[in-house]
Coordinates of C-alpha atoms and ligand atoms in Angstrom, one line a residue:
M1 CA 85.0 87.3 114.0
R2 CA 82.5 85.2 112.0
L3 CA 84.0 84.5 108.6
S4 CA 80.5 84.5 107.0
R5 CA 80.2 88.2 107.8
S6 CA 83.8 89.3 107.3
L7 CA 85.7 90.8 104.3
V8 CA 88.4 88.1 104.0
P9 CA 88.2 87.6 100.2
T10 CA 90.4 84.5 99.7
L11 CA 91.4 83.4 96.2
K12 CA 91.8 79.9 94.9
E13 CA 93.7 81.0 91.8
T14 CA 97.2 82.4 91.8
P15 CA 97.1 86.1 90.7
A16 CA 99.1 86.5 87.5
E17 CA 100.7 89.8 88.5
A18 CA 102.4 88.4 91.7
Q19 CA 106.0 87.1 91.2
I20 CA 107.0 86.1 94.7
A21 CA 105.4 83.9 97.3
S22 CA 104.5 86.7 99.8
H23 CA 102.8 88.8 97.2
R24 CA 100.8 85.9 95.9
L25 CA 99.8 84.8 99.4
M26 CA 98.9 88.3 100.6
L27 CA 96.5 88.6 97.7
R28 CA 95.2 85.0 98.0
A29 CA 94.7 85.2 101.8
G30 CA 92.7 88.4 101.4
L31 CA 95.2 90.6 103.3
V32 CA 95.5 93.5 100.8
R33 CA 94.1 94.7 97.5
Q34 CA 96.1 97.0 95.2
T35 CA 94.3 100.3 94.5
S36 CA 97.0 101.7 92.2
A37 CA 100.6 100.8 91.4
G38 CA 102.5 100.3 94.6
I39 CA 99.5 101.4 96.7
Y40 CA 97.4 99.0 98.8
A41 CA 94.3 98.9 100.9
W42 CA 94.7 96.8 104.0
L43 CA 91.7 94.6 104.5
P44 CA 90.7 93.4 108.0
A45 CA 93.1 90.4 108.2
G46 CA 96.0 92.4 106.8
W47 CA 95.3 95.4 109.0
R48 CA 95.4 93.1 112.1
V49 CA 98.8 91.8 111.1
L50 CA 100.1 95.3 110.4
Q51 CA 98.9 96.5 113.8
N52 CA 100.5 93.5 115.6
I53 CA 103.8 94.3 114.0
A54 CA 103.5 98.0 114.8
R55 CA 102.7 97.1 118.5
I56 CA 105.9 95.0 118.8
V57 CA 108.0 97.7 117.2
R58 CA 106.4 100.3 119.5
E59 CA 107.0 98.2 122.7
E60 CA 110.7 97.7 121.8
Q61 CA 111.1 101.4 120.9
D62 CA 109.5 102.4 124.2
A63 CA 111.7 100.0 126.1
A64 CA 114.8 101.5 124.5
G65 CA 113.7 105.0 125.8
A66 CA 112.3 106.4 122.6
Q67 CA 109.2 108.6 122.8
E68 CA 106.3 108.1 120.4
M69 CA 104.7 111.0 118.6
L70 CA 103.0 111.6 115.3
M71 CA 104.2 113.9 112.5
P72 CA 101.9 114.7 109.5
T73 CA 102.3 113.0 106.1
I74 CA 102.2 116.4 104.3
Q75 CA 105.2 118.6 104.7
P76 CA 106.1 122.1 103.4
A77 CA 108.8 122.2 100.7
D78 CA 110.5 125.1 102.5
L79 CA 111.9 122.8 105.2
W80 CA 113.5 120.6 102.6
R81 CA 115.0 123.7 100.9
Q82 CA 116.7 124.5 104.3
S83 CA 118.4 121.2 104.4
G84 CA 119.2 121.3 100.7
R85 CA 117.4 118.1 100.0
Y86 CA 114.4 119.5 98.1
D87 CA 116.1 119.4 94.7
A88 CA 118.5 116.6 95.6
Y89 CA 115.7 114.1 96.4
G90 CA 114.5 113.9 92.7
P91 CA 111.4 112.3 91.2
E92 CA 110.9 109.8 94.1
M93 CA 109.4 112.7 96.0
L94 CA 105.7 113.4 95.4
R95 CA 105.4 117.1 95.1
I96 CA 102.0 118.8 95.7
R97 CA 100.7 122.4 95.4
D98 CA 97.9 123.5 97.6
R99 CA 95.1 126.0 96.5
H100 CA 97.3 129.0 97.5
D101 CA 100.0 127.6 95.2
R102 CA 102.2 126.7 98.2
E103 CA 104.7 123.9 97.6
M104 CA 104.1 120.9 99.7
L105 CA 105.2 117.3 99.5
Y106 CA 104.1 113.9 100.8
G107 CA 106.9 112.9 103.2
P108 CA 109.3 110.2 102.2
T109 CA 111.0 110.5 105.6
N110 CA 111.1 113.1 108.4
E111 CA 114.6 114.3 109.3
E112 CA 113.8 117.9 108.3
M113 CA 110.5 118.0 110.1
I114 CA 111.8 116.6 113.4
T115 CA 114.8 118.9 113.3
D116 CA 112.4 121.9 112.8
I117 CA 110.2 120.7 115.7
F118 CA 113.3 120.2 117.9
R119 CA 114.8 123.6 117.1
Q120 CA 111.5 125.3 118.1
S121 CA 111.3 123.6 121.4
V122 CA 114.6 122.5 122.9
K123 CA 116.9 125.2 124.2
S124 CA 119.5 123.6 126.5
Y125 CA 122.0 120.8 126.6
R126 CA 120.2 119.6 129.8
E127 CA 117.3 118.4 127.7
L128 CA 119.5 116.0 125.8
P129 CA 119.7 113.1 124.9
Q130 CA 116.3 112.5 123.3
N131 CA 115.0 110.0 120.8
L132 CA 111.6 110.6 119.1
Y133 CA 109.7 108.2 116.8
H134 CA 106.5 107.8 114.9
I135 CA 104.8 105.1 112.9
Q136 CA 103.5 106.9 109.8
W137 CA 102.7 106.4 106.1
K138 CA 105.4 107.5 103.7
F139 CA 105.3 108.0 100.0
R140 CA 108.2 107.4 97.6
D141 CA 107.4 107.3 93.9
E142 CA 109.6 104.2 93.3
V143 CA 110.7 103.7 89.7
R144 CA 109.7 100.0 89.9
P145 CA 107.1 99.3 92.6
R146 CA 107.0 95.5 92.9
F147 CA 106.6 92.5 95.0
G148 CA 103.4 93.8 96.6
V149 CA 104.0 95.7 99.8
M150 CA 107.7 94.9 99.8
R151 CA 108.5 97.8 97.5
G152 CA 105.4 99.9 97.5
R153 CA 105.0 103.6 96.8
E154 CA 102.9 104.2 99.9
F155 CA 104.2 102.3 102.9
L156 CA 104.2 102.3 106.7
M157 CA 107.5 103.1 108.4
K158 CA 108.7 103.5 112.0
D159 CA 111.2 106.2 112.0
A160 CA 113.1 107.4 115.1
Y161 CA 115.4 110.3 115.4
S162 CA 118.1 110.7 118.1
F163 CA 119.6 114.0 119.4
D164 CA 122.8 113.9 121.4
L165 CA 125.3 116.4 122.6
D166 CA 128.3 114.9 120.9
Y167 CA 129.6 111.9 118.9
E168 CA 130.1 109.8 122.0
G169 CA 126.5 110.3 123.1
A170 CA 125.3 109.5 119.6
V171 CA 127.2 106.2 119.6
I172 CA 125.3 105.2 122.7
S173 CA 121.9 106.1 121.1
Y174 CA 122.9 104.1 118.1
R175 CA 123.9 101.0 120.0
K176 CA 120.7 101.0 122.0
M177 CA 118.7 101.1 118.8
M178 CA 120.8 98.3 117.3
L179 CA 119.8 96.1 120.3
A180 CA 116.2 97.2 120.2
Y181 CA 116.1 96.2 116.5
M182 CA 117.5 92.7 117.1
R183 CA 114.9 92.1 119.8
T184 CA 112.1 93.5 117.6
F185 CA 112.9 91.2 114.7
Q186 CA 113.3 88.2 117.0
R187 CA 109.8 88.8 118.5
L188 CA 108.5 88.9 114.9
G189 CA 109.9 85.4 114.4
L190 CA 112.7 86.6 112.2
K191 CA 116.4 86.1 112.1
A192 CA 117.8 89.5 111.2
I193 CA 121.5 90.2 110.3
P194 CA 122.9 93.7 110.9
M195 CA 124.9 94.4 107.8
V196 CA 127.4 97.2 107.4
A197 CA 125.9 99.8 105.1
D198 CA 127.2 102.8 103.2
T199 CA 127.8 106.0 105.2
G200 CA 128.5 108.1 102.1
P201 CA 130.0 111.6 102.9
I202 CA 129.2 111.1 106.6
G203 CA 132.0 108.5 106.9
G204 CA 132.6 106.3 109.9
N205 CA 131.0 102.9 110.5
L206 CA 127.7 103.8 112.1
S207 CA 125.2 102.6 109.5
H208 CA 123.7 99.2 109.4
E209 CA 120.9 97.6 107.4
F210 CA 119.0 94.7 108.9
I211 CA 118.6 91.9 106.5
I212 CA 116.2 88.9 106.6
L213 CA 117.5 86.0 104.6
A214 CA 115.2 85.0 101.8
P215 CA 116.0 83.6 98.3
T216 CA 113.8 86.3 96.8
G217 CA 115.5 89.2 98.6
E218 CA 116.8 92.1 96.6
S219 CA 120.3 92.3 98.3
Q220 CA 123.2 89.9 98.0
V221 CA 124.8 89.4 101.4
Y222 CA 127.7 87.6 103.0
Y223 CA 127.6 86.8 106.7
D224 CA 129.2 84.7 109.4
A225 CA 127.3 81.4 110.2
A226 CA 127.5 82.5 113.8
F227 CA 124.6 84.9 113.2
E228 CA 122.3 81.9 113.0
Q229 CA 123.0 81.3 116.7
I230 CA 122.4 84.8 118.0
D231 CA 119.7 85.1 120.6
P232 CA 119.2 88.8 121.3
A233 CA 116.7 88.0 124.1
S234 CA 119.2 86.1 126.1
G235 CA 120.9 87.5 129.2
E236 CA 124.0 88.0 127.2
F237 CA 122.4 91.0 125.5
S238 CA 121.1 92.8 128.5
F239 CA 123.0 95.8 129.8
D240 CA 123.0 98.0 132.9
S241 CA 125.9 100.3 131.9
N242 CA 127.4 101.8 128.7
A243 CA 130.3 99.4 129.1
D244 CA 127.8 96.5 128.9
L245 CA 126.1 98.1 126.0
A246 CA 129.4 98.4 124.1
R247 CA 130.1 94.7 124.8
C248 CA 126.6 93.7 123.4
Y249 CA 127.2 95.8 120.4
E250 CA 130.6 94.3 119.7
R251 CA 129.0 90.8 119.9
L252 CA 126.6 91.8 117.1
T253 CA 129.0 93.6 114.8
T254 CA 132.3 91.9 115.2
P255 CA 133.5 89.2 114.4
Y256 CA 130.1 88.6 112.8
A257 CA 130.3 91.6 110.4
A258 CA 128.1 91.0 107.4
T259 CA 128.4 92.9 104.2
D260 CA 126.9 93.2 100.8
E261 CA 128.8 92.8 97.5
K262 CA 129.9 96.5 97.5
H263 CA 131.8 96.6 100.8
D264 CA 135.0 95.6 102.2
P265 CA 135.7 92.0 101.3
V266 CA 138.9 92.3 103.3
A267 CA 136.9 92.0 106.6
W268 CA 136.2 88.5 105.6
E269 CA 139.7 87.1 105.9
G270 CA 139.3 86.0 109.5
V271 CA 135.8 84.7 109.2
P272 CA 135.9 80.9 109.6
D273 CA 132.4 80.0 108.4
R274 CA 131.3 82.4 105.8
R275 CA 127.8 82.1 104.3
E276 CA 126.3 83.8 101.3
G277 CA 122.7 84.5 100.6
R278 CA 120.0 86.9 99.5
G279 CA 118.1 89.1 101.8
I280 CA 115.3 91.6 102.4
E281 CA 116.2 94.9 104.0
V282 CA 113.7 95.4 106.9
G283 CA 115.4 98.2 108.8
H284 CA 118.2 100.7 108.6
I285 CA 120.0 102.7 111.3
F286 CA 122.2 105.6 110.6
Y287 CA 124.3 108.2 112.4
F288 CA 124.6 111.4 110.4
G289 CA 126.1 113.8 112.9
T290 CA 125.2 117.4 112.1
K291 CA 124.0 116.9 108.5
Y292 CA 120.6 118.4 109.3
S293 CA 121.1 120.3 112.5
E294 CA 123.9 122.4 111.1
P295 CA 122.3 123.8 107.9
M296 CA 118.9 124.1 109.6
G297 CA 120.3 126.1 112.4
L298 CA 119.5 123.8 115.3
A299 CA 121.7 125.0 118.1
I300 CA 121.1 124.8 121.8
A301 CA 123.0 126.3 124.8
G302 CA 125.9 124.1 125.7
P303 CA 127.4 123.5 129.2
D304 CA 129.8 126.4 128.7
G305 CA 127.0 128.7 127.5
K306 CA 128.3 128.5 123.9
P307 CA 125.9 127.2 121.2
L308 CA 126.1 123.5 120.6
V309 CA 124.9 121.7 117.5
P310 CA 123.3 118.3 118.3
H311 CA 124.5 115.1 116.7
M312 CA 121.6 113.1 115.1
G313 CA 120.8 109.7 114.0
S314 CA 117.8 108.1 112.3
Y315 CA 116.4 104.6 112.6
G316 CA 113.9 103.1 110.2
I317 CA 111.9 100.0 110.2
G318 CA 109.7 99.0 107.2
V319 CA 106.6 98.0 109.1
S320 CA 104.5 97.2 106.0
R321 CA 107.4 95.6 104.2
L322 CA 107.8 93.3 107.2
V323 CA 104.4 91.7 106.5
G324 CA 105.8 90.4 103.2
A325 CA 109.2 89.6 104.7
I326 CA 107.6 87.5 107.5
I327 CA 105.6 85.5 104.9
E328 CA 108.7 85.0 102.7
A329 CA 110.4 83.5 105.8
S330 CA 107.4 81.5 106.9
H331 CA 105.1 79.7 104.4
D332 CA 104.7 76.4 102.6
D333 CA 102.8 75.3 99.4
A334 CA 99.5 75.5 101.2
G335 CA 99.9 79.0 102.5
I336 CA 101.1 81.3 105.2
K337 CA 102.4 80.1 108.6
W338 CA 102.0 83.1 110.9
P339 CA 104.3 83.4 113.9
D340 CA 102.0 83.6 117.0
S341 CA 103.1 87.2 117.7
V342 CA 101.7 88.7 114.5
A343 CA 98.9 86.3 113.4
P344 CA 95.7 88.2 112.6
W345 CA 93.8 85.7 114.8
K346 CA 95.3 83.3 117.3
A347 CA 93.2 80.5 116.0
A348 CA 90.6 79.5 113.4
L349 CA 87.5 77.5 114.4
L350 CA 86.3 75.2 111.6
N351 CA 82.8 74.0 112.0
L352 CA 82.7 71.0 109.6
K353 CA 78.9 70.5 109.9
Q354 CA 77.0 73.7 110.2
G355 CA 73.5 72.9 111.5
D356 CA 74.6 69.8 113.5
A357 CA 73.5 70.4 117.0
A358 CA 76.6 69.1 118.8
C359 CA 79.0 70.9 116.3
D360 CA 77.1 74.2 116.6
A361 CA 77.0 74.0 120.4
I362 CA 80.7 73.4 120.8
C363 CA 81.6 76.1 118.2
T364 CA 79.3 78.7 119.9
D365 CA 80.9 77.9 123.2
I366 CA 84.5 78.2 121.9
Y367 CA 83.6 81.4 120.0
R368 CA 82.1 82.9 123.1
R369 CA 85.3 82.2 125.1
L370 CA 87.9 83.3 122.5
G371 CA 85.9 86.1 120.8
N372 CA 88.1 88.6 119.0
D373 CA 91.2 86.3 119.0
L374 CA 89.3 83.7 116.9
L375 CA 88.2 83.5 113.3
Y376 CA 85.1 81.3 113.3
D377 CA 84.6 79.7 109.9
D378 CA 80.8 79.4 110.1
R379 CA 80.3 79.4 106.3
E380 CA 78.0 76.9 104.6
D381 CA 80.9 75.4 102.7
R382 CA 82.5 72.0 102.2
A383 CA 85.1 70.8 104.8
G384 CA 87.8 70.8 102.1
V385 CA 87.2 74.5 101.4
K386 CA 87.5 75.3 105.1
F387 CA 90.7 73.3 105.5
A388 CA 92.3 74.9 102.5
D389 CA 91.4 78.4 103.5
A390 CA 92.7 77.9 107.1
D391 CA 96.0 76.7 105.8
L392 CA 96.2 79.5 103.3
M393 CA 95.4 82.2 105.9
G394 CA 98.0 80.6 108.2
H395 CA 96.3 80.7 111.6
P396 CA 98.8 79.3 114.2
W397 CA 96.1 77.0 115.6
H398 CA 93.1 75.3 113.9
I399 CA 90.3 74.0 116.0
V400 CA 88.4 71.5 113.9
V401 CA 84.9 70.5 115.0
G402 CA 83.3 67.6 113.3
P403 CA 80.1 65.6 114.2
R404 CA 82.0 62.4 115.3
G405 CA 84.3 64.1 117.8
A406 CA 81.6 66.6 118.8
A407 CA 79.3 63.8 120.0
N408 CA 82.0 62.9 122.5
G409 CA 83.0 66.5 123.4
K410 CA 86.2 66.3 121.4
V411 CA 87.8 68.6 118.8
E412 CA 90.9 68.2 116.6
L413 CA 93.6 70.7 117.3
K414 CA 96.1 71.5 114.6
R415 CA 99.3 73.4 114.9
R416 CA 99.9 75.1 111.5
A417 CA 103.7 75.5 112.0
T418 CA 104.4 71.8 112.4
G419 CA 101.2 70.2 111.0
E420 CA 100.8 68.3 114.2
R421 CA 97.2 67.2 115.0
T422 CA 95.7 65.9 118.2
E423 CA 92.2 65.0 119.4
V424 CA 91.5 66.8 122.6
S425 CA 88.7 68.1 124.8
V426 CA 87.5 71.7 124.4
A427 CA 89.1 72.7 127.7
D428 CA 92.4 71.2 126.6
A429 CA 92.3 72.9 123.3
L430 CA 91.6 76.3 124.9
A431 CA 94.4 75.7 127.4
R432 CA 97.0 74.9 124.7
I433 CA 96.0 77.9 122.7
A434 CA 96.2 80.2 125.7
Ligands
ATP501 P1 115.6 100.4 99.8 O1 117.1 100.3 99.6 O2 114.9 99.0 100.0 O3 114.9 101.3 98.8 P2 115.9 102.6 101.6 O4 117.4 102.5 101.9 O5 115.4 103.5 100.6 O6 115.4 101.1 101.2 P3 115.3 103.7 104.2 O7 115.2 105.1 103.7 O8 116.4 103.3 105.1 O9 115.1 102.7 103.0 O10 113.9 103.4 104.9 C1 113.8 102.6 106.1 C2 113.1 101.2 105.8 O11 111.8 101.5 105.1 C3 113.8 100.3 104.9 O12 114.7 99.5 105.6 C4 112.7 99.4 104.4 O13 112.4 98.4 105.3 C5 111.5 100.4 104.3 N1 111.2 100.8 102.9 C6 112.0 101.7 102.2 N2 111.4 101.8 101.0 C7 110.3 101.1 101.0 C8 109.3 100.8 100.0 N3 109.3 101.4 98.8 N4 108.3 100.0 100.3 C9 108.2 99.4 101.5 N5 109.1 99.6 102.5 C10 110.2 100.4 102.2
MG502 MG1 114.8 103.3 98.7

């Protein structure tokens, strides 16, 4: 993309309304603009990041055997009356009436809808287990929307729903999701800690929140230092059988159990190297048994011909919140440092002397080769402005083309994450970026 013809409205000044780094940087780097409290428009650069995150989430969900679908944002109130949640949900739910005075709502989550779809379509135990997910906008009328997209009112979530014949099957579905989540967060350049979460009236221990450590996080957490060493992509965390899967799950949950201040300090007695920190919740997985299938009358034919009520679980990832969380985890005073996997563009091309024949020729050549993966700063601006904007926007690589180097066919290549700079030929620069 050519920056001179793109809507990437960077700001020099720090917006007064933004209290934390990620919110400030998302506004300053031209990723989003607020349209009303807790509701944001995603501008081209921000939308690219959001899509990159969604792609990684999708790849790991697919690899774990979940099937992608898309449910609507608007739901009939009737479904929520069947589960008993319509009144229970309270003012966080945006309630809508259509022209025929039918009660509708903008979905804050989709347990009722997926259960309804499942009960219409699945008749036999032979069709289970299944796991279905979608990546869709949600609306929750949060009391205090804040920190930009971190606690928005409209936000993008990946939510998956598993259906199993019994508790044992549901445990396997749950463990598979736990591992898929660890891999997902690692590919996003994040260290996520699975933290034991409240199961409320469901009981048991099958609920975990995934926490990214950041000083500005809303949750207080305690965790074993061993978490910092976990590599979910290593061979240790691959599995061919349910026994393997159980072993991987054990590695992630004990003895590394992490908790927030509300739970179970006793579990800490044996932990040799306890750490304390603040964190951002980026995902939540939950087994809830027959909480929805039972009241909504989802029953299928079991192996013995008798009706069987499937056990369910749900698995959320805050896709839009992750944009903020990644920035919280990866920035400096100058701006964002995007991990390669989610950056809006792989590289920025800085033409320091627009109109200089050698500079223009090299830039045109590089732009032709990298095309859509590159943001070409071809603006008629001072070098200082281009350097500052490239750091602010956080491109993983900066290719700097100035008249002195260009005369010898050289460019300067900068790695944003480390600040390392080297003078290289165009071919070498392209090879390193690839
Ligand atoms: P929180 O405690 O932060 O309100 P939650 O428990 O209500 O989260 P879930 O219902 O489990 O969240 O939703 C799944 C994921 O969606 C969360 O882990 C979080 O990453 C994301 N999420 C929830 N609420 C918001 C919001 N208001 N803005 C952005 N992302 C959100
Ligand atoms: Mg909430």
